[in-house]
Amino acid sequence: MSDLKTASVLAFERKLDPSDALLFAGSWDNRDQEHWQPIAVREKSVRGTISNRLKAKDSDPAKLDAQVQNPNLQTIDVATLPHSADTLRARFTLRVLGEFGRPSACNSAAYQARLQEVTEHYINTFGFSTLAQRYANNLANARFLWRNRMAAEQIEVRVRVLNKGEQEALFSFDALSYSLREFKEDEQINALAVLIADALAGKRHLLLEITAFARMGAGQEVFPSQELILDRESHKSRTLYCLDNVAGIHSQKVGNALRTIDTWYPQPENARDYGPIAIEPYGSITTQGVALRQPKKKPKLDFYNLFDNWLLKNEVPDEEQQHYVMAILIRGGVFGEAG
Amino acid sequence: MSEHILILPHLHIQNANAISSPLTWGFPAMTAFIGLMHALERQCAQDGIALCFHGIGVVCHEAKPQTSRSSFGQHSFLLTRNPLKNDGKTAAIVEEGRMHVELSLVLMLSGNASEGTQEERMALAKQLDDYVHRMRIAGGSVLPRENIRSENLRRPHHHQVPHIEPLALEDDAQYTKQLNRLKRRLLPGFALILREDALAQHKNALQEAQPDASLLDAWLDLSRFNYRYDADAAEKQHWPLVRRPSGWLVPIPIGYCALSDEIPANAIANARDPYTPLRFVEPLLSIGEWRSPHRLQCIEEMLWRIKPNSDERLFLLEMLVQAPVDGDVI
């Protein structure tokens, strides 16, 4: 066991595979209707003001005067509800895949055998109920709507379980009654969690269709994903994601919201309460520019330290950190030893 | 055992790899689909389904490369921001090309499993469709068919159902009827076929004006729009577009060529797995054509396979039947 080494090629496929979420508009009372109007992204040009903080060398009074008088012209993308509709509908599908713990690429048979031993031990000890519970919560609380959730006065999330194109079960949640900071248990969540846990364990095939209705007010702005463009040669300073002229939220962004279940990170130095964060190897929060699971500071609770100690040195982490490590394997990624 | 045609219609693939080789982009490489066929065959063998796959064809119904275009029409890929590094700083951005595609796969297969009754065959088609939905195609996720887009469903329902039927190869009249029915299922769309002949022809055409023109010159020439100055034109500064050979010709990779000798398994560090011998390769390029399925004269014209018994240093794809040169057909 002591001479076991991490495989130099080691990769896992994601086990929660969401589609892009597409945005539609309609009225709250017509939620049962299938046909909603797609929300389009449109371009607008605005004549803004110069309001950014100036560099020290520009703060010469005369010069500053000249600059701030100039208008700040810009072209951006926006997406809004039409004036005749007060509700945003976001819809995506989520596939939960089995074969947990089997890497999609691994070049060491001994390592893979050890990995299987560890994951089987985890499944036999805890099962996936804790993780599935939290994933189910993130469907119910509509975290995947991101900024759209903030402005909504009422949100309903419907989760359809699809089997060969037929509806097998339907859950309906009042999303605002579920907190973003805590994970709740109730009858519906538990039932949904059992399905997710069984699918992760490979006992069944699971395909969910998630539809969220958010009542935002007629004509209000909605927030699709923004595109990341490095070599920006176009005149536009904000490009939003759309598919077939329907505004959308990237699948990556939906996935990030669903795996925002990590509350097991060490107490941050600034003693701030970050609430649940996304499952990431270093516990990083992109919007805050921090990583809460530092590999250099004790306790070393980043994924690589936990994982290597567990597999190679048989130092079994605490129960909570075991959940975290398994959640990383569900997230997927390339974890091989650097050559 | 007779040969069967399997159609897996209208697969929606999200974030497939749009960079098919170091020089070409716009659609996943055909080698990715050959790999899919191989994975499917292995999956079947694992589950005790006796099937042998002979070829795979791709009909693309819709392709949406994730790019933005500048005012000059130049594409640049829309990128993804990756998780932060452990110090909380932004990780380097690795450029990758992604696209969403809607395509139908056509596979030719034979085997005991496909010999059953109509119902058994339909169940088999569904099973294979299910396998594909759990796989990745060219690195992209396969979305469920009955999905978000169902609101703008434009096609008859039975065209959305996986379908398998034996090929009526003995009876000509029957075969034509069958072919027409299959073709209808695949419309509207474009099938990717190999047009090596167009490349050779174009080289000959180039050599008329420029005797030392090589295949590479011909390939590059076909991969772009050419404008040449016309000195004889009445108006000044006349730059007409040089007419290309007809057909929607595109540069595509069609396999790999060895750069090294075969390296025995487990002899080299950081290989993908310790059991498979390997060698270093580079892609081979040729010219393909997007051709509407209604112009096919037999279904094999759109099916690809690995060229058998070629030089062992080559992994080369070919068509089951080479389509007739443009102009011979309507």
XYZ file of C-alpha atoms in Angstrom:
669
model
C 0.000 0.000 0.000
C 2.812 2.391 0.853
C 4.213 2.291 -2.675
C 0.868 3.200 -4.239
C 1.110 6.364 -6.271
C -1.507 8.681 -7.696
C -2.180 7.854 -11.332
C -0.635 10.412 -13.649
C -3.768 10.311 -15.776
C -6.898 10.475 -13.657
C -10.155 12.029 -14.775
C -13.784 11.791 -13.780
C -16.847 12.668 -15.808
C -19.485 14.832 -14.212
C -22.325 12.807 -12.799
C -24.833 15.660 -12.624
C -25.150 16.781 -16.202
C -27.459 19.785 -16.659
C -28.499 21.344 -19.957
C -28.543 25.066 -20.602
C -31.547 26.751 -19.003
C -33.701 28.613 -21.501
C -35.746 31.646 -20.531
C -39.369 32.251 -21.487
C -41.951 34.837 -20.522
C -45.618 34.498 -19.642
C -48.069 35.312 -16.927
C -48.108 33.752 -13.476
C -51.644 32.425 -13.839
C -50.771 30.547 -17.022
C -48.084 28.362 -15.493
C -49.821 25.217 -16.640
C -49.719 26.293 -20.244
C -46.978 24.758 -22.320
C -46.540 27.568 -24.829
C -44.623 30.497 -23.487
C -43.001 33.257 -25.396
C -39.201 33.009 -25.666
C -37.235 35.892 -24.203
C -34.924 37.378 -26.794
C -31.670 39.183 -26.189
C -31.608 42.607 -27.771
C -28.938 45.163 -28.242
C -29.222 48.660 -26.927
C -26.955 51.652 -27.099
C -26.873 54.032 -24.206
C -25.359 57.405 -23.627
C -23.907 57.014 -20.186
C -21.731 59.207 -18.038
C -18.124 58.763 -17.077
C -18.331 57.603 -13.519
C -15.396 55.287 -13.027
C -12.727 56.055 -10.468
C -9.866 57.866 -12.170
C -6.208 56.976 -11.958
C -4.020 59.307 -9.928
C -2.290 60.732 -12.984
C -5.607 61.706 -14.517
C -6.788 63.660 -11.531
C -5.343 66.924 -12.745
C -8.365 69.211 -12.226
C -8.394 70.719 -15.701
C -8.067 67.367 -17.419
C -10.635 65.718 -15.208
C -13.079 68.418 -16.046
C -12.626 67.730 -19.723
C -13.049 63.984 -19.331
C -16.103 63.802 -17.198
C -17.966 66.124 -19.477
C -17.709 63.613 -22.256
C -20.549 61.172 -22.591
C -19.705 57.520 -22.253
C -21.283 55.772 -25.207
C -21.733 52.026 -25.040
C -23.595 49.193 -26.658
C -24.766 46.318 -24.524
C -27.086 43.337 -24.646
C -30.167 43.246 -22.454
C -33.003 40.811 -21.889
C -36.301 41.787 -20.336
C -39.763 40.429 -19.835
C -42.253 41.954 -22.250
C -44.702 44.442 -20.783
C -47.519 41.972 -21.115
C -45.856 39.280 -19.020
C -44.888 39.275 -15.372
C -43.293 35.863 -15.014
C -39.999 34.356 -16.080
C -39.897 30.670 -16.863
C -36.508 28.946 -16.864
C -36.321 25.348 -17.941
C -33.514 22.818 -18.119
C -33.020 19.110 -17.891
C -30.707 17.303 -15.524
C -29.320 13.853 -16.128
C -27.946 11.932 -13.165
C -25.440 9.283 -14.187
C -24.308 6.195 -12.336
C -20.979 4.356 -12.404
C -19.818 6.409 -9.470
C -16.163 6.136 -8.554
C -15.092 4.790 -11.916
C -12.685 7.236 -13.534
C -13.181 7.960 -17.216
C -9.410 7.777 -17.608
C -6.913 6.221 -15.230
C -3.551 4.705 -16.095
C -2.840 2.780 -12.926
C -4.756 -0.415 -12.234
C -3.624 -0.589 -8.610
C -4.806 2.955 -8.002
C -8.142 2.316 -9.620
C -8.675 -0.773 -7.472
C -7.899 1.232 -4.339
C -10.249 3.984 -5.508
C -13.025 1.496 -5.979
C -12.418 0.103 -2.512
C -12.680 3.579 -0.991
C -15.785 4.630 -2.896
C -17.540 1.345 -2.164
C -16.751 1.763 1.484
C -18.250 5.245 1.394
C -21.382 4.064 -0.375
C -21.840 1.196 2.070
C -21.290 3.412 5.109
C -23.194 6.557 4.209
C -24.891 6.051 0.872
C -25.648 9.188 -1.106
C -28.494 10.411 1.088
C -26.628 13.397 2.565
C -25.384 14.653 -0.791
C -28.639 13.940 -2.620
C -30.536 15.801 0.100
C -28.470 18.881 -0.582
C -28.678 18.609 -4.367
C -32.464 18.297 -4.040
C -32.504 21.427 -1.888
C -30.678 23.365 -4.576
C -33.335 22.366 -7.082
C -36.133 23.294 -4.698
C -34.734 26.678 -3.669
C -34.142 27.782 -7.274
C -30.548 28.761 -6.586
C -29.858 28.072 -10.268
C -31.783 31.222 -11.191
C -28.907 33.230 -9.709
C -29.679 36.938 -9.910
C -33.172 36.316 -11.248
C -34.029 34.746 -7.908
C -33.197 37.938 -6.037
C -35.763 40.095 -7.767
C -38.651 37.644 -7.723
C -41.589 37.982 -5.388
C -42.876 34.448 -5.912
C -41.095 31.412 -7.312
C -42.424 27.992 -8.069
C -40.119 25.155 -9.085
C -41.552 22.084 -10.752
C -39.442 18.981 -11.093
C -40.692 16.348 -13.500
C -39.156 12.898 -13.387
C -39.043 11.621 -16.943
C -38.879 7.995 -17.906
C -38.708 7.186 -21.616
C -40.405 10.468 -22.403
C -43.253 9.883 -19.952
C -43.780 11.706 -16.694
C -43.137 9.374 -13.789
C -43.535 11.822 -10.922
C -43.941 15.539 -10.363
C -42.689 17.658 -7.482
C -43.621 21.238 -6.883
C -41.778 23.587 -4.536
C -42.375 27.090 -3.258
C -38.767 28.110 -3.775
C -38.730 31.182 -1.538
C -39.691 29.105 1.472
C -36.391 27.254 1.107
C -33.403 29.154 2.371
C -30.203 29.521 0.371
C -28.161 29.142 3.538
C -29.642 26.024 5.073
C -30.626 22.620 3.825
C -34.101 21.580 4.770
C -35.814 18.211 4.962
C -39.416 17.622 4.107
C -41.464 14.965 2.449
C -40.980 16.164 -1.123
C -37.278 16.904 -0.752
C -36.737 13.488 0.767
C -38.579 11.744 -2.044
C -36.567 13.642 -4.662
C -33.345 12.960 -2.752
C -34.036 9.221 -2.768
C -34.332 9.313 -6.565
C -31.068 11.235 -6.943
C -29.270 8.969 -4.466
C -30.460 5.839 -6.274
C -29.340 7.240 -9.623
C -25.894 8.154 -8.272
C -25.579 4.647 -6.859
C -26.435 3.251 -10.291
C -29.684 1.655 -9.142
C -31.772 3.539 -11.678
C -31.557 5.927 -14.571
C -32.727 9.449 -13.739
C -33.670 12.308 -15.985
C -35.271 15.396 -14.474
C -36.906 18.322 -16.189
C -36.817 21.386 -13.997
C -39.046 24.365 -14.655
C -38.860 27.435 -12.472
C -41.455 30.205 -12.580
C -40.346 33.509 -11.105
C -42.792 36.367 -10.795
C -40.665 39.432 -11.444
C -43.107 42.083 -12.664
C -44.018 43.053 -16.201
C -41.191 44.541 -18.256
C -38.538 43.774 -15.652
C -35.011 42.905 -16.674
C -33.964 39.268 -16.501
C -30.432 37.965 -16.293
C -29.141 35.341 -18.730
C -25.464 34.316 -18.690
C -22.891 36.698 -20.046
C -20.427 35.433 -22.624
C -16.700 35.533 -21.990
C -14.931 36.909 -25.055
C -11.210 37.447 -24.886
C -10.341 38.948 -28.267
C -13.113 41.436 -28.228
C -13.090 43.239 -31.523
C -16.764 43.999 -31.666
C -18.222 47.242 -30.473
C -20.358 45.590 -27.860
C -19.232 45.611 -24.271
C -21.660 42.995 -22.959
C -22.778 39.951 -24.895
C -25.475 37.714 -23.421
C -25.992 34.036 -24.125
C -28.800 33.033 -26.424
C -29.708 29.875 -28.285
C -32.013 30.105 -31.300
C -32.830 33.644 -30.178
C -33.858 32.426 -26.742
C -31.899 33.854 -23.832
C -30.230 31.198 -21.732
C -28.164 30.424 -18.678
C -25.041 28.357 -19.357
C -25.096 24.743 -18.233
C -21.873 25.364 -16.310
C -23.593 28.042 -14.289
C -26.573 25.823 -13.534
C -24.168 23.061 -12.512
C -22.313 25.386 -10.187
C -25.564 26.328 -8.414
C -26.600 22.696 -8.010
C -23.334 21.739 -6.351
C -23.328 24.686 -3.963
C -23.526 22.333 -0.997
C -20.171 22.685 0.736
C -20.619 23.888 4.320
C -17.762 21.760 5.590
C -14.905 24.140 4.777
C -12.682 25.398 7.602
C -13.609 28.615 9.389
C -12.278 31.457 7.194
C -9.763 33.855 8.734
C -11.982 36.875 8.403
C -14.654 34.929 10.309
C -17.204 35.798 7.643
C -20.080 33.438 7.163
C -20.072 32.502 3.499
C -22.908 29.968 3.762
C -22.827 27.002 1.406
C -20.199 27.316 -1.331
C -19.819 25.401 -4.558
C -17.956 22.100 -4.469
C -14.508 23.010 -5.800
C -11.099 21.403 -5.144
C -9.827 24.510 -3.351
C -13.191 25.733 -2.112
C -12.940 28.799 -4.292
C -15.655 31.404 -4.618
C -15.283 33.187 -7.925
C -17.448 36.165 -7.066
C -15.558 36.853 -3.834
C -12.061 36.129 -5.115
C -11.255 33.812 -2.223
C -10.471 30.124 -1.817
C -11.594 28.711 1.509
C -9.828 25.357 1.373
C -6.201 26.364 1.307
C -3.675 23.599 0.671
C -0.914 25.391 2.568
C -2.737 26.312 5.783
C -3.740 23.898 8.497
C -6.099 22.115 8.607
C -5.316 21.018 5.070
C -8.821 20.460 3.831
C -8.351 20.975 0.108
C -9.436 18.113 -2.099
C -5.977 16.890 -3.078
C -4.668 16.594 0.480
C -7.806 14.845 1.689
C -7.993 12.541 -1.291
C -4.317 11.553 -1.346
C -4.140 10.973 2.386
C -7.249 8.859 2.219
C -6.240 6.758 -0.747
C -2.489 6.528 -0.365
C -1.953 6.729 3.404
C -5.318 5.350 4.491
C -5.954 8.382 6.708
C -9.732 8.350 6.620
C -11.068 11.911 6.872
C -14.027 12.960 9.039
C -17.460 12.080 7.823
C -18.089 15.614 6.591
C -14.885 15.711 4.573
C -15.730 12.311 3.110
C -18.945 13.813 1.779
C -16.936 16.659 0.319
C -14.444 14.376 -1.427
C -17.245 12.291 -2.935
C -19.040 15.434 -4.079
C -15.875 16.396 -5.956
C -15.921 13.039 -7.724
C -19.558 13.724 -8.686
C -18.509 17.146 -9.993
C -15.771 15.539 -12.087
C -12.487 16.934 -13.314
C -8.903 16.056 -14.112
C -7.025 15.134 -10.953
C -3.902 13.317 -12.153
C -0.489 13.800 -10.577
C 1.452 16.511 -12.352
C 4.246 14.895 -14.360
C -27.632 -12.307 -41.351
C -28.879 -9.281 -43.179
C -27.648 -5.756 -42.867
C -29.741 -3.282 -40.924
C -29.920 0.470 -40.874
C -30.291 2.183 -37.512
C -31.294 5.828 -37.320
C -30.800 7.725 -34.088
C -32.631 10.901 -35.061
C -32.214 14.456 -33.861
C -29.688 14.161 -31.087
C -29.094 17.507 -29.418
C -25.478 17.789 -28.367
C -24.382 20.532 -26.089
C -20.818 21.848 -25.960
C -19.278 19.416 -28.412
C -15.693 20.033 -29.486
C -15.739 22.356 -32.483
C -12.006 22.173 -33.178
C -11.571 19.098 -35.328
C -7.818 19.360 -35.965
C -5.055 21.926 -35.514
C -6.050 23.505 -38.838
C -9.795 23.046 -39.101
C -12.819 23.927 -37.022
C -16.569 24.116 -37.355
C -17.742 20.538 -36.798
C -16.415 17.664 -34.688
C -13.996 15.366 -36.516
C -15.430 12.251 -38.146
C -13.004 10.201 -36.027
C -15.095 11.194 -32.991
C -18.143 9.497 -34.512
C -16.155 6.410 -35.467
C -15.058 6.327 -31.827
C -18.689 6.581 -30.762
C -19.576 3.627 -32.957
C -16.734 1.659 -31.407
C -17.847 2.558 -27.867
C -21.393 1.532 -28.735
C -20.212 -1.825 -30.050
C -18.242 -2.457 -26.867
C -21.180 -1.429 -24.692
C -23.386 -3.892 -26.586
C -20.850 -6.675 -26.208
C -20.636 -5.978 -22.493
C -24.403 -6.306 -22.120
C -24.619 -9.423 -24.265
C -26.210 -7.806 -27.316
C -24.722 -9.509 -30.363
C -24.198 -6.734 -32.902
C -21.513 -5.783 -35.348
C -21.351 -2.230 -36.656
C -20.175 -1.617 -40.216
C -20.357 2.114 -40.681
C -21.651 5.390 -39.328
C -23.012 8.462 -41.043
C -23.807 11.915 -39.693
C -26.539 14.248 -40.856
C -26.258 17.691 -39.319
C -29.548 19.540 -38.941
C -28.330 22.530 -37.044
C -24.931 23.736 -35.867
C -24.324 26.591 -33.506
C -20.650 27.261 -32.911
C -20.173 29.248 -29.723
C -18.320 32.165 -31.223
C -18.688 35.873 -31.491
C -17.925 37.746 -34.661
C -16.146 41.012 -35.001
C -17.161 43.615 -37.521
C -14.715 42.028 -39.993
C -16.483 38.717 -39.682
C -13.668 37.064 -37.814
C -14.829 34.437 -35.316
C -13.487 34.157 -31.822
C -14.550 31.430 -29.446
C -16.702 32.152 -26.433
C -14.674 30.878 -23.520
C -15.442 29.639 -20.052
C -14.111 30.985 -16.814
C -12.627 28.193 -14.763
C -12.494 27.811 -10.990
C -10.037 29.997 -9.120
C -6.607 28.786 -8.181
C -5.874 27.939 -4.552
C -4.697 31.469 -3.799
C -8.038 32.901 -4.877
C -6.665 34.313 -8.133
C -8.226 33.769 -11.523
C -6.987 30.687 -13.344
C -5.502 31.021 -16.805
C -8.047 30.746 -19.570
C -7.488 27.800 -21.858
C -9.048 28.381 -25.222
C -11.442 25.693 -26.293
C -13.971 25.689 -29.110
C -17.469 24.584 -28.289
C -20.596 24.194 -30.364
C -24.140 22.958 -30.023
C -25.273 20.633 -32.785
C -28.404 18.805 -33.672
C -27.657 15.727 -35.721
C -28.965 12.340 -36.732
C -26.728 9.314 -36.697
C -27.127 6.567 -39.267
C -25.472 3.245 -38.495
C -25.211 0.094 -40.510
C -25.130 -3.049 -38.417
C -25.808 -6.744 -38.453
C -26.024 -9.461 -35.851
C -28.361 -11.815 -34.064
C -29.793 -9.080 -31.893
C -31.235 -7.270 -34.902
C -32.940 -10.337 -36.381
C -36.065 -10.257 -34.224
C -39.622 -9.200 -34.852
C -40.655 -5.627 -35.483
C -41.269 -5.032 -31.748
C -37.969 -6.571 -30.750
C -36.174 -4.419 -33.252
C -37.872 -1.264 -31.996
C -36.891 -2.174 -28.435
C -33.317 -2.653 -29.626
C -33.288 0.738 -31.343
C -34.556 2.338 -28.146
C -31.911 0.543 -26.115
C -29.120 1.744 -28.416
C -30.553 5.246 -28.338
C -30.483 5.064 -24.558
C -26.811 4.052 -24.570
C -25.938 6.992 -26.780
C -27.802 9.376 -24.506
C -25.587 8.299 -21.631
C -22.389 8.780 -23.622
C -20.545 11.869 -24.692
C -20.399 12.676 -28.389
C -17.234 14.557 -29.362
C -16.953 15.623 -25.731
C -20.470 17.101 -25.649
C -23.416 16.022 -23.519
C -26.372 14.513 -25.317
C -29.553 16.286 -24.217
C -32.834 14.427 -23.863
C -34.784 14.520 -27.086
C -38.163 15.420 -25.678
C -36.858 18.580 -24.144
C -36.891 22.303 -23.813
C -37.134 22.780 -27.512
C -40.296 20.732 -27.769
C -42.255 23.970 -28.100
C -40.905 24.627 -31.531
C -41.165 21.065 -32.666
C -41.080 21.257 -36.419
C -41.033 17.635 -37.421
C -43.473 14.759 -37.521
C -43.351 12.754 -34.342
C -42.285 9.468 -35.907
C -39.206 11.156 -37.346
C -38.041 11.710 -33.777
C -38.152 8.043 -32.831
C -35.097 5.794 -33.109
C -35.626 3.414 -35.935
C -34.061 0.203 -37.215
C -34.926 -1.848 -40.292
C -33.309 -4.512 -42.458
C -32.006 -3.307 -45.799
C -33.876 -4.777 -48.762
C -30.763 -5.305 -50.832
C -32.116 -8.091 -53.073
C -35.067 -6.261 -54.510
C -34.194 -3.112 -56.444
C -37.651 -1.585 -56.501
C -38.116 -2.303 -52.834
C -34.708 -0.850 -52.035
C -35.421 2.410 -53.860
C -38.652 2.786 -51.921
C -36.920 2.070 -48.673
C -34.097 4.461 -49.460
C -36.527 7.268 -50.194
C -38.285 6.670 -46.910
C -35.005 6.700 -44.986
C -33.861 9.847 -46.759
C -37.081 11.602 -45.845
C -36.398 10.911 -42.186
C -33.092 12.724 -42.441
C -34.318 15.895 -44.088
C -33.728 18.751 -43.736
C -30.052 18.413 -43.103
C -26.671 17.760 -44.630
C -24.635 14.572 -44.541
C -20.861 14.762 -44.393
C -19.197 12.774 -47.155
C -15.594 12.450 -48.252
C -14.584 14.161 -51.493
C -10.963 13.243 -52.044
C -11.675 13.311 -55.768
C -12.503 17.016 -55.565
C -9.104 17.610 -54.022
C -7.253 15.671 -56.733
C -9.263 17.395 -59.459
C -8.589 20.787 -58.032
C -4.866 20.047 -57.935
C -4.963 19.211 -61.630
C -6.892 22.401 -62.314
C -4.346 24.454 -60.400
C -1.453 22.799 -62.214
C -2.702 24.102 -65.527
C -1.702 27.594 -64.474
C 0.978 26.700 -61.979
C 2.795 23.413 -62.712
C 4.397 23.056 -59.279
C 1.130 23.310 -57.360
C 0.856 20.573 -54.751
C -2.024 18.882 -52.989
C -1.491 21.235 -50.077
C -1.961 24.232 -52.384
C -5.158 22.685 -53.667
C -6.380 21.976 -50.140
C -5.679 25.517 -48.984
C -7.256 26.910 -52.120
C -10.432 24.955 -51.476
C -10.511 26.028 -47.845
C -10.928 29.721 -48.532
C -12.568 32.252 -50.769
C -10.179 33.489 -53.417
C -10.408 36.905 -54.991
C -8.092 37.590 -57.937
C -7.376 40.856 -59.599
C -8.837 41.029 -63.068
C -6.556 43.244 -65.189
C -8.724 42.989 -68.316
C -11.893 44.256 -66.709
C -13.306 47.503 -68.000
C -13.764 48.986 -64.554
C -10.734 49.656 -62.444
C -9.862 47.622 -59.368
C -11.998 44.676 -60.248
C -11.491 41.787 -57.812
C -13.919 39.039 -58.740
C -14.455 35.954 -56.615
C -12.829 32.904 -58.185
C -15.485 30.276 -58.690
C -15.012 27.176 -56.588
C -15.849 23.652 -57.718
C -19.538 23.145 -57.047
C -20.704 21.539 -53.829
C -20.406 22.678 -50.254
C -16.773 21.683 -49.818
C -15.096 21.899 -46.434
C -11.645 20.963 -45.146
C -11.889 18.051 -42.691
C -9.545 15.686 -40.867
C -9.945 12.063 -41.940
C -7.651 10.107 -39.658
C -4.165 9.932 -38.308
C -0.695 9.122 -39.559
C 1.997 7.668 -37.309
C 4.933 9.834 -36.304
C 6.673 7.172 -34.247
C 6.933 3.405 -34.162
C 4.582 1.451 -31.973
C 5.487 1.819 -28.318
C 4.646 -1.223 -26.188
C 2.069 -0.837 -23.442
C 3.259 0.590 -20.143
C 6.627 1.571 -21.613
C 6.015 5.277 -21.557
C 5.208 7.543 -18.620
C 1.835 9.281 -18.280
C 0.110 7.296 -20.995
C -3.652 7.147 -20.765
C -3.774 3.517 -19.649
C -1.179 0.825 -18.961
C -2.610 -1.907 -21.221
C -2.715 -0.408 -24.684
C 0.268 -0.021 -26.990
C 0.432 3.436 -28.448
C 2.165 5.695 -30.921
C 2.375 9.381 -31.624
C 0.323 10.590 -34.557
C -0.643 13.657 -36.497
C -3.967 14.272 -38.225
C -4.528 13.713 -41.934
C -6.587 16.250 -43.793
C -8.772 16.062 -46.817
C -11.839 17.643 -48.339
C -15.386 16.738 -47.380
C -18.731 17.820 -48.685
C -21.984 18.582 -46.947
C -24.533 16.963 -49.181
C -28.260 16.875 -48.650
C -29.448 13.281 -48.099
C -32.034 13.558 -50.895
C -29.148 13.319 -53.348
C -27.834 9.996 -52.075
C -28.108 7.083 -54.472
C -27.531 4.470 -51.825
C -27.340 4.712 -48.082
C -23.698 3.551 -48.005
C -22.701 6.775 -49.726
C -22.996 8.586 -46.421
C -21.467 5.905 -44.191
C -17.902 6.056 -42.920
C -15.665 3.283 -41.678
C -12.024 2.705 -40.880
C -10.172 1.787 -44.043
C -9.286 -1.890 -43.661
C -5.837 -3.351 -44.284
C -4.143 -0.126 -45.075
C -0.566 0.566 -44.092
C -0.215 0.003 -40.342
C 1.126 3.516 -39.906
C -2.176 4.920 -41.103
C -5.505 5.179 -39.333
C -7.621 6.359 -42.194
C -11.349 6.753 -42.668
C -13.172 6.085 -45.911
C -16.719 5.897 -47.219
C -18.386 2.509 -47.642
C -19.223 3.607 -51.171
C -17.676 6.656 -52.756
C -20.393 9.062 -53.841
C -20.444 9.926 -57.530
C -18.689 13.114 -58.479
C -20.855 16.159 -58.531
C -22.500 16.730 -61.860
C -23.288 13.044 -62.374
C -26.343 13.384 -60.208
C -29.128 15.840 -60.078
